[in-house]
Amino acid sequence: MSVSTGLSAVSSQVRRQYHFVYDRKNMPEAQKYCRETYTDLATIDNMEDVKILIDIGDLSKISAGYWIGLYDDVNSWRWSLSDTSFYKDGETEFRQWKSGQPDNINSREHCTVINGGGQWGDYDCENRHWFVCMDVRGLNVTFVLMETLMTWTEAQSYCREHHTDLASVRNTAENQKVMDLLSAGQKAWIGLFRDSWKWSDGSILSFRHWNEGQPDNTGGKDACVAGNLRNSGAWMDVSCDLIKPFVCYSECYLLINSSIYIWILV
């Protein structure tokens, strides 16, 4: 953006200003407060942002970390084939999870396998398994088992190049067809996957500052992220129900005119 003045042209950059809030809340409550009072829970893009939080945070008011805007979107399961015309009402939501699944062990299980009993489980997408492609010709859908070990992403690429896509399983009848391709004890990738970590404001996660061994989902429900001023601002995944201080941000504009810098909050 540029702004004309009576003297010269002025350019601007959008920046974030961070605000620590020491009134303890759970993550959804903190998110609501930040959105109502500022812009959103804190998004952190680089080590410079981390250092800013370390500088402005009051250690005497923070005993066990603080919320930032990063969370694990555990309800974002969707099919590799995104064409909405392929699905009737409710078919994108069909699931056949095995008991106790999905469990997201170590916060790394974002892709789906089907076993020889027709039950689904979430697995690390970097694991290598057989996979099921599908060929779609009008209303006809054919499932093809590929007995080659690939990661989920490799399998997706292969299916899209040689068939239509990784298998979408829309109902019980199709689940039976895919199950019939497998023997007991075998498993294969299907096209169901989900997003993992994302920022509350919708920003893309490009920077990570996890503490060693994190994320680990030790509680089984560790879908939110807290920073720790006592450990260089490093992040850990924790339950969203915990009560903590938090960091919001507001947007501001840095106006640049020669050597003059002016901050404008919005």
mmCIF file with all atom_site columns, C-alpha atoms in Angstrom, residues 84-250:
data_model
loop_
_atom_site.group_PDB
_atom_site.id
_atom_site.type_symbol
_atom_site.label_atom_id
_atom_site.label_alt_id
_atom_site.label_comp_id
_atom_site.label_asym_id
_atom_site.label_entity_id
_atom_site.label_seq_id
_atom_site.pdbx_PDB_ins_code
_atom_site.Cartn_x
_atom_site.Cartn_y
_atom_site.Cartn_z
_atom_site.occupancy
_atom_site.B_iso_or_equiv
_atom_site.pdbx_formal_charge
_atom_site.auth_seq_id
_atom_site.auth_comp_id
_atom_site.auth_asym_id
_atom_site.auth_atom_id
_atom_site.pdbx_PDB_model_num
ATOM 1   C CA . THR A 1 84  ? -17.969 -32.415 -4.487  1.00 0.00 ? 84  THR A CA 1
ATOM 2   C CA . SER A 1 85  ? -20.041 -33.875 -7.349  1.00 0.00 ? 85  SER A CA 1
ATOM 3   C CA . PHE A 1 86  ? -18.591 -37.299 -6.510  1.00 0.00 ? 86  PHE A CA 1
ATOM 4   C CA . TYR A 1 87  ? -20.297 -37.374 -3.103  1.00 0.00 ? 87  TYR A CA 1
ATOM 5   C CA . LYS A 1 88  ? -23.970 -37.516 -2.142  1.00 0.00 ? 88  LYS A CA 1
ATOM 6   C CA . ASP A 1 89  ? -25.197 -35.859 1.047   1.00 0.00 ? 89  ASP A CA 1
ATOM 7   C CA . GLY A 1 90  ? -23.345 -37.242 4.050   1.00 0.00 ? 90  GLY A CA 1
ATOM 8   C CA . GLU A 1 91  ? -20.919 -39.396 2.062   1.00 0.00 ? 91  GLU A CA 1
ATOM 9   C CA . THR A 1 92  ? -17.872 -37.246 2.782   1.00 0.00 ? 92  THR A CA 1
ATOM 10  C CA . GLU A 1 93  ? -18.487 -37.937 6.488   1.00 0.00 ? 93  GLU A CA 1
ATOM 11  C CA . PHE A 1 94  ? -18.649 -41.739 6.245   1.00 0.00 ? 94  PHE A CA 1
ATOM 12  C CA . ARG A 1 95  ? -16.138 -43.339 8.642   1.00 0.00 ? 95  ARG A CA 1
ATOM 13  C CA . GLN A 1 96  ? -15.322 -46.877 9.741   1.00 0.00 ? 96  GLN A CA 1
ATOM 14  C CA . TRP A 1 97  ? -12.796 -46.259 12.517  1.00 0.00 ? 97  TRP A CA 1
ATOM 15  C CA . LYS A 1 98  ? -11.482 -49.149 14.561  1.00 0.00 ? 98  LYS A CA 1
ATOM 16  C CA . SER A 1 99  ? -12.261 -48.853 18.274  1.00 0.00 ? 99  SER A CA 1
ATOM 17  C CA . GLY A 1 100 ? -9.919  -46.288 19.850  1.00 0.00 ? 100 GLY A CA 1
ATOM 18  C CA . GLN A 1 101 ? -9.130  -44.670 16.501  1.00 0.00 ? 101 GLN A CA 1
ATOM 19  C CA . PRO A 1 102 ? -8.123  -42.093 15.504  1.00 0.00 ? 102 PRO A CA 1
ATOM 20  C CA . ASP A 1 103 ? -5.649  -41.651 18.379  1.00 0.00 ? 103 ASP A CA 1
ATOM 21  C CA . ASN A 1 104 ? -2.942  -39.463 16.782  1.00 0.00 ? 104 ASN A CA 1
ATOM 22  C CA . ILE A 1 105 ? 0.030   -41.083 18.550  1.00 0.00 ? 105 ILE A CA 1
ATOM 23  C CA . ASN A 1 106 ? 2.910   -38.608 18.938  1.00 0.00 ? 106 ASN A CA 1
ATOM 24  C CA . SER A 1 107 ? 0.798   -36.014 17.080  1.00 0.00 ? 107 SER A CA 1
ATOM 25  C CA . ARG A 1 108 ? 1.955   -37.483 13.759  1.00 0.00 ? 108 ARG A CA 1
ATOM 26  C CA . GLU A 1 109 ? -0.949  -39.611 12.534  1.00 0.00 ? 109 GLU A CA 1
ATOM 27  C CA . HIS A 1 110 ? -2.732  -37.635 9.844   1.00 0.00 ? 110 HIS A CA 1
ATOM 28  C CA . CYS A 1 111 ? -3.419  -40.284 7.182   1.00 0.00 ? 111 CYS A CA 1
ATOM 29  C CA . THR A 1 112 ? -5.664  -43.355 7.086   1.00 0.00 ? 112 THR A CA 1
ATOM 30  C CA . VAL A 1 113 ? -5.254  -47.081 6.438   1.00 0.00 ? 113 VAL A CA 1
ATOM 31  C CA . ILE A 1 114 ? -7.919  -49.753 6.087   1.00 0.00 ? 114 ILE A CA 1
ATOM 32  C CA . ASN A 1 115 ? -7.240  -53.265 7.392   1.00 0.00 ? 115 ASN A CA 1
ATOM 33  C CA . GLY A 1 116 ? -8.421  -56.673 6.220   1.00 0.00 ? 116 GLY A CA 1
ATOM 34  C CA . GLY A 1 117 ? -11.403 -56.411 8.546   1.00 0.00 ? 117 GLY A CA 1
ATOM 35  C CA . GLY A 1 118 ? -12.597 -53.181 6.951   1.00 0.00 ? 118 GLY A CA 1
ATOM 36  C CA . GLN A 1 119 ? -11.639 -51.061 9.952   1.00 0.00 ? 119 GLN A CA 1
ATOM 37  C CA . TRP A 1 120 ? -9.751  -47.789 9.667   1.00 0.00 ? 120 TRP A CA 1
ATOM 38  C CA . GLY A 1 121 ? -6.849  -46.389 11.665  1.00 0.00 ? 121 GLY A CA 1
ATOM 39  C CA . ASP A 1 122 ? -4.840  -43.182 11.607  1.00 0.00 ? 122 ASP A CA 1
ATOM 40  C CA . TYR A 1 123 ? -1.137  -43.605 10.810  1.00 0.00 ? 123 TYR A CA 1
ATOM 41  C CA . ASP A 1 124 ? 1.940   -41.477 10.262  1.00 0.00 ? 124 ASP A CA 1
ATOM 42  C CA . CYS A 1 125 ? 1.786   -40.397 6.602   1.00 0.00 ? 125 CYS A CA 1
ATOM 43  C CA . GLU A 1 126 ? 5.507   -41.157 6.232   1.00 0.00 ? 126 GLU A CA 1
ATOM 44  C CA . ASN A 1 127 ? 4.967   -44.858 6.937   1.00 0.00 ? 127 ASN A CA 1
ATOM 45  C CA . ARG A 1 128 ? 5.044   -47.131 3.895   1.00 0.00 ? 128 ARG A CA 1
ATOM 46  C CA . HIS A 1 129 ? 2.052   -49.333 3.092   1.00 0.00 ? 129 HIS A CA 1
ATOM 47  C CA . TRP A 1 130 ? 0.229   -50.867 0.180   1.00 0.00 ? 130 TRP A CA 1
ATOM 48  C CA . PHE A 1 131 ? -2.505  -48.566 -1.080  1.00 0.00 ? 131 PHE A CA 1
ATOM 49  C CA . VAL A 1 132 ? -5.870  -48.570 -2.837  1.00 0.00 ? 132 VAL A CA 1
ATOM 50  C CA . CYS A 1 133 ? -6.470  -46.438 -5.918  1.00 0.00 ? 133 CYS A CA 1
ATOM 51  C CA . MET A 1 134 ? -9.833  -45.926 -7.597  1.00 0.00 ? 134 MET A CA 1
ATOM 52  C CA . ASP A 1 135 ? -10.942 -45.479 -11.183 1.00 0.00 ? 135 ASP A CA 1
ATOM 53  C CA . VAL A 1 136 ? -14.035 -43.323 -11.643 1.00 0.00 ? 136 VAL A CA 1
ATOM 54  C CA . ARG A 1 137 ? -15.927 -43.636 -14.934 1.00 0.00 ? 137 ARG A CA 1
ATOM 55  C CA . GLY A 1 138 ? -19.219 -41.819 -14.648 1.00 0.00 ? 138 GLY A CA 1
ATOM 56  C CA . LEU A 1 139 ? -21.196 -43.632 -11.962 1.00 0.00 ? 139 LEU A CA 1
ATOM 57  C CA . ASN A 1 140 ? -18.876 -46.641 -12.013 1.00 0.00 ? 140 ASN A CA 1
ATOM 58  C CA . VAL A 1 141 ? -16.139 -46.824 -9.380  1.00 0.00 ? 141 VAL A CA 1
ATOM 59  C CA . THR A 1 142 ? -13.491 -49.543 -9.381  1.00 0.00 ? 142 THR A CA 1
ATOM 60  C CA . PHE A 1 143 ? -10.990 -50.069 -6.564  1.00 0.00 ? 143 PHE A CA 1
ATOM 61  C CA . VAL A 1 144 ? -7.479  -51.332 -7.287  1.00 0.00 ? 144 VAL A CA 1
ATOM 62  C CA . LEU A 1 145 ? -5.042  -52.623 -4.656  1.00 0.00 ? 145 LEU A CA 1
ATOM 63  C CA . MET A 1 146 ? -1.433  -51.663 -5.340  1.00 0.00 ? 146 MET A CA 1
ATOM 64  C CA . GLU A 1 147 ? 0.926   -54.103 -3.617  1.00 0.00 ? 147 GLU A CA 1
ATOM 65  C CA . THR A 1 148 ? 3.801   -51.633 -3.501  1.00 0.00 ? 148 THR A CA 1
ATOM 66  C CA . LEU A 1 149 ? 5.046   -49.915 -0.345  1.00 0.00 ? 149 LEU A CA 1
ATOM 67  C CA . MET A 1 150 ? 4.736   -46.132 -0.499  1.00 0.00 ? 150 MET A CA 1
ATOM 68  C CA . THR A 1 151 ? 4.186   -43.197 1.836   1.00 0.00 ? 151 THR A CA 1
ATOM 69  C CA . TRP A 1 152 ? 0.698   -41.695 1.722   1.00 0.00 ? 152 TRP A CA 1
ATOM 70  C CA . THR A 1 153 ? 1.874   -38.757 -0.407  1.00 0.00 ? 153 THR A CA 1
ATOM 71  C CA . GLU A 1 154 ? 3.700   -41.055 -2.828  1.00 0.00 ? 154 GLU A CA 1
ATOM 72  C CA . ALA A 1 155 ? 0.608   -43.238 -3.082  1.00 0.00 ? 155 ALA A CA 1
ATOM 73  C CA . GLN A 1 156 ? -1.566  -40.200 -3.759  1.00 0.00 ? 156 GLN A CA 1
ATOM 74  C CA . SER A 1 157 ? 0.739   -39.072 -6.577  1.00 0.00 ? 157 SER A CA 1
ATOM 75  C CA . TYR A 1 158 ? 0.809   -42.559 -8.097  1.00 0.00 ? 158 TYR A CA 1
ATOM 76  C CA . CYS A 1 159 ? -2.982  -42.942 -8.009  1.00 0.00 ? 159 CYS A CA 1
ATOM 77  C CA . ARG A 1 160 ? -3.531  -39.524 -9.560  1.00 0.00 ? 160 ARG A CA 1
ATOM 78  C CA . GLU A 1 161 ? -1.086  -40.296 -12.360 1.00 0.00 ? 161 GLU A CA 1
ATOM 79  C CA . HIS A 1 162 ? -2.281  -43.822 -13.199 1.00 0.00 ? 162 HIS A CA 1
ATOM 80  C CA . HIS A 1 163 ? -5.888  -43.879 -11.961 1.00 0.00 ? 163 HIS A CA 1
ATOM 81  C CA . THR A 1 164 ? -8.304  -41.230 -10.640 1.00 0.00 ? 164 THR A CA 1
ATOM 82  C CA . ASP A 1 165 ? -7.103  -40.812 -7.051  1.00 0.00 ? 165 ASP A CA 1
ATOM 83  C CA . LEU A 1 166 ? -6.534  -42.619 -3.776  1.00 0.00 ? 166 LEU A CA 1
ATOM 84  C CA . ALA A 1 167 ? -9.703  -44.422 -2.771  1.00 0.00 ? 167 ALA A CA 1
ATOM 85  C CA . SER A 1 168 ? -12.617 -42.491 -1.342  1.00 0.00 ? 168 SER A CA 1
ATOM 86  C CA . VAL A 1 169 ? -14.873 -44.793 0.682   1.00 0.00 ? 169 VAL A CA 1
ATOM 87  C CA . ARG A 1 170 ? -18.327 -43.254 0.717   1.00 0.00 ? 170 ARG A CA 1
ATOM 88  C CA . ASN A 1 171 ? -20.506 -45.932 2.312   1.00 0.00 ? 171 ASN A CA 1
ATOM 89  C CA . THR A 1 172 ? -20.648 -49.427 3.787   1.00 0.00 ? 172 THR A CA 1
ATOM 90  C CA . ALA A 1 173 ? -20.898 -51.112 0.380   1.00 0.00 ? 173 ALA A CA 1
ATOM 91  C CA . GLU A 1 174 ? -17.708 -49.460 -0.859  1.00 0.00 ? 174 GLU A CA 1
ATOM 92  C CA . ASN A 1 175 ? -15.963 -50.245 2.410   1.00 0.00 ? 175 ASN A CA 1
ATOM 93  C CA . GLN A 1 176 ? -16.805 -53.910 1.818   1.00 0.00 ? 176 GLN A CA 1
ATOM 94  C CA . LYS A 1 177 ? -15.362 -53.749 -1.718  1.00 0.00 ? 177 LYS A CA 1
ATOM 95  C CA . VAL A 1 178 ? -12.077 -52.312 -0.461  1.00 0.00 ? 178 VAL A CA 1
ATOM 96  C CA . MET A 1 179 ? -11.952 -54.766 2.445   1.00 0.00 ? 179 MET A CA 1
ATOM 97  C CA . ASP A 1 180 ? -12.364 -57.673 0.012   1.00 0.00 ? 180 ASP A CA 1
ATOM 98  C CA . LEU A 1 181 ? -9.086  -56.684 -1.654  1.00 0.00 ? 181 LEU A CA 1
ATOM 99  C CA . LEU A 1 182 ? -7.166  -57.383 1.562   1.00 0.00 ? 182 LEU A CA 1
ATOM 100 C CA . SER A 1 183 ? -6.439  -60.484 3.582   1.00 0.00 ? 183 SER A CA 1
ATOM 101 C CA . ALA A 1 184 ? -6.449  -60.666 7.364   1.00 0.00 ? 184 ALA A CA 1
ATOM 102 C CA . GLY A 1 185 ? -3.481  -58.802 8.805   1.00 0.00 ? 185 GLY A CA 1
ATOM 103 C CA . GLN A 1 186 ? -2.975  -56.643 5.726   1.00 0.00 ? 186 GLN A CA 1
ATOM 104 C CA . LYS A 1 187 ? -3.578  -52.905 5.554   1.00 0.00 ? 187 LYS A CA 1
ATOM 105 C CA . ALA A 1 188 ? -3.433  -50.229 2.877   1.00 0.00 ? 188 ALA A CA 1
ATOM 106 C CA . TRP A 1 189 ? -3.672  -46.477 2.507   1.00 0.00 ? 189 TRP A CA 1
ATOM 107 C CA . ILE A 1 190 ? -6.987  -44.916 1.487   1.00 0.00 ? 190 ILE A CA 1
ATOM 108 C CA . GLY A 1 191 ? -7.562  -41.276 0.565   1.00 0.00 ? 191 GLY A CA 1
ATOM 109 C CA . LEU A 1 192 ? -8.701  -39.927 3.939   1.00 0.00 ? 192 LEU A CA 1
ATOM 110 C CA . PHE A 1 193 ? -6.316  -37.433 5.550   1.00 0.00 ? 193 PHE A CA 1
ATOM 111 C CA . ARG A 1 194 ? -6.426  -34.346 7.700   1.00 0.00 ? 194 ARG A CA 1
ATOM 112 C CA . ASP A 1 195 ? -4.669  -31.081 8.307   1.00 0.00 ? 195 ASP A CA 1
ATOM 113 C CA . SER A 1 196 ? -2.278  -31.015 11.211  1.00 0.00 ? 196 SER A CA 1
ATOM 114 C CA . TRP A 1 197 ? -1.030  -27.899 12.987  1.00 0.00 ? 197 TRP A CA 1
ATOM 115 C CA . LYS A 1 198 ? -2.450  -24.544 11.915  1.00 0.00 ? 198 LYS A CA 1
ATOM 116 C CA . TRP A 1 199 ? -2.693  -21.017 13.269  1.00 0.00 ? 199 TRP A CA 1
ATOM 117 C CA . SER A 1 200 ? -5.883  -19.632 14.762  1.00 0.00 ? 200 SER A CA 1
ATOM 118 C CA . ASP A 1 201 ? -5.960  -16.780 12.229  1.00 0.00 ? 201 ASP A CA 1
ATOM 119 C CA . GLY A 1 202 ? -5.634  -19.177 9.291   1.00 0.00 ? 202 GLY A CA 1
ATOM 120 C CA . SER A 1 203 ? -1.987  -18.393 8.568   1.00 0.00 ? 203 SER A CA 1
ATOM 121 C CA . ILE A 1 204 ? 0.175   -21.138 7.062   1.00 0.00 ? 204 ILE A CA 1
ATOM 122 C CA . LEU A 1 205 ? 2.528   -22.863 9.517   1.00 0.00 ? 205 LEU A CA 1
ATOM 123 C CA . SER A 1 206 ? 6.011   -22.311 8.095   1.00 0.00 ? 206 SER A CA 1
ATOM 124 C CA . PHE A 1 207 ? 8.039   -21.847 11.310  1.00 0.00 ? 207 PHE A CA 1
ATOM 125 C CA . ARG A 1 208 ? 8.353   -24.320 14.183  1.00 0.00 ? 208 ARG A CA 1
ATOM 126 C CA . HIS A 1 209 ? 9.864   -23.882 17.639  1.00 0.00 ? 209 HIS A CA 1
ATOM 127 C CA . TRP A 1 210 ? 9.010   -27.156 19.392  1.00 0.00 ? 210 TRP A CA 1
ATOM 128 C CA . ASN A 1 211 ? 10.671  -28.169 22.630  1.00 0.00 ? 211 ASN A CA 1
ATOM 129 C CA . GLU A 1 212 ? 12.719  -31.375 22.364  1.00 0.00 ? 212 GLU A CA 1
ATOM 130 C CA . GLY A 1 213 ? 10.431  -34.394 22.062  1.00 0.00 ? 213 GLY A CA 1
ATOM 131 C CA . GLN A 1 214 ? 7.426   -32.265 21.155  1.00 0.00 ? 214 GLN A CA 1
ATOM 132 C CA . PRO A 1 215 ? 4.735   -32.581 19.967  1.00 0.00 ? 215 PRO A CA 1
ATOM 133 C CA . ASP A 1 216 ? 4.004   -35.951 21.589  1.00 0.00 ? 216 ASP A CA 1
ATOM 134 C CA . ASN A 1 217 ? 0.273   -35.989 22.417  1.00 0.00 ? 217 ASN A CA 1
ATOM 135 C CA . THR A 1 218 ? 1.034   -37.775 25.689  1.00 0.00 ? 218 THR A CA 1
ATOM 136 C CA . GLY A 1 219 ? -2.376  -36.940 27.101  1.00 0.00 ? 219 GLY A CA 1
ATOM 137 C CA . GLY A 1 220 ? -4.170  -38.275 24.039  1.00 0.00 ? 220 GLY A CA 1
ATOM 138 C CA . LYS A 1 221 ? -5.939  -34.938 23.636  1.00 0.00 ? 221 LYS A CA 1
ATOM 139 C CA . ASP A 1 222 ? -3.011  -32.521 23.322  1.00 0.00 ? 222 ASP A CA 1
ATOM 140 C CA . ALA A 1 223 ? -4.369  -30.404 20.475  1.00 0.00 ? 223 ALA A CA 1
ATOM 141 C CA . CYS A 1 224 ? -3.264  -26.925 21.579  1.00 0.00 ? 224 CYS A CA 1
ATOM 142 C CA . VAL A 1 225 ? 0.140   -25.301 22.032  1.00 0.00 ? 225 VAL A CA 1
ATOM 143 C CA . ALA A 1 226 ? 1.762   -23.403 24.898  1.00 0.00 ? 226 ALA A CA 1
ATOM 144 C CA . GLY A 1 227 ? 5.026   -21.481 24.860  1.00 0.00 ? 227 GLY A CA 1
ATOM 145 C CA . ASN A 1 228 ? 7.473   -21.492 27.768  1.00 0.00 ? 228 ASN A CA 1
ATOM 146 C CA . LEU A 1 229 ? 9.413   -18.321 28.613  1.00 0.00 ? 229 LEU A CA 1
ATOM 147 C CA . ARG A 1 230 ? 11.723  -20.329 30.882  1.00 0.00 ? 230 ARG A CA 1
ATOM 148 C CA . ASN A 1 231 ? 12.795  -22.478 27.938  1.00 0.00 ? 231 ASN A CA 1
ATOM 149 C CA . SER A 1 232 ? 13.552  -19.915 25.223  1.00 0.00 ? 232 SER A CA 1
ATOM 150 C CA . GLY A 1 233 ? 9.881   -19.679 24.313  1.00 0.00 ? 233 GLY A CA 1
ATOM 151 C CA . ALA A 1 234 ? 9.852   -23.304 23.080  1.00 0.00 ? 234 ALA A CA 1
ATOM 152 C CA . TRP A 1 235 ? 6.474   -24.896 22.346  1.00 0.00 ? 235 TRP A CA 1
ATOM 153 C CA . MET A 1 236 ? 4.758   -27.980 23.723  1.00 0.00 ? 236 MET A CA 1
ATOM 154 C CA . ASP A 1 237 ? 1.411   -29.582 22.893  1.00 0.00 ? 237 ASP A CA 1
ATOM 155 C CA . VAL A 1 238 ? -1.057  -29.723 25.778  1.00 0.00 ? 238 VAL A CA 1
ATOM 156 C CA . SER A 1 239 ? -4.763  -30.169 26.410  1.00 0.00 ? 239 SER A CA 1
ATOM 157 C CA . CYS A 1 240 ? -6.856  -27.211 25.251  1.00 0.00 ? 240 CYS A CA 1
ATOM 158 C CA . ASP A 1 241 ? -8.795  -27.379 28.540  1.00 0.00 ? 241 ASP A CA 1
ATOM 159 C CA . LEU A 1 242 ? -5.872  -26.228 30.691  1.00 0.00 ? 242 LEU A CA 1
ATOM 160 C CA . ILE A 1 243 ? -6.045  -22.736 32.184  1.00 0.00 ? 243 ILE A CA 1
ATOM 161 C CA . LYS A 1 244 ? -3.171  -20.450 31.160  1.00 0.00 ? 244 LYS A CA 1
ATOM 162 C CA . PRO A 1 245 ? -2.228  -16.845 30.406  1.00 0.00 ? 245 PRO A CA 1
ATOM 163 C CA . PHE A 1 246 ? -2.099  -16.138 26.688  1.00 0.00 ? 246 PHE A CA 1
ATOM 164 C CA . VAL A 1 247 ? -0.750  -13.878 23.967  1.00 0.00 ? 247 VAL A CA 1
ATOM 165 C CA . CYS A 1 248 ? -2.947  -11.955 21.533  1.00 0.00 ? 248 CYS A CA 1
ATOM 166 C CA . TYR A 1 249 ? -1.834  -9.851  18.611  1.00 0.00 ? 249 TYR A CA 1
ATOM 167 C CA . SER A 1 250 ? -3.171  -6.765  16.890  1.00 0.00 ? 250 SER A CA 1
#
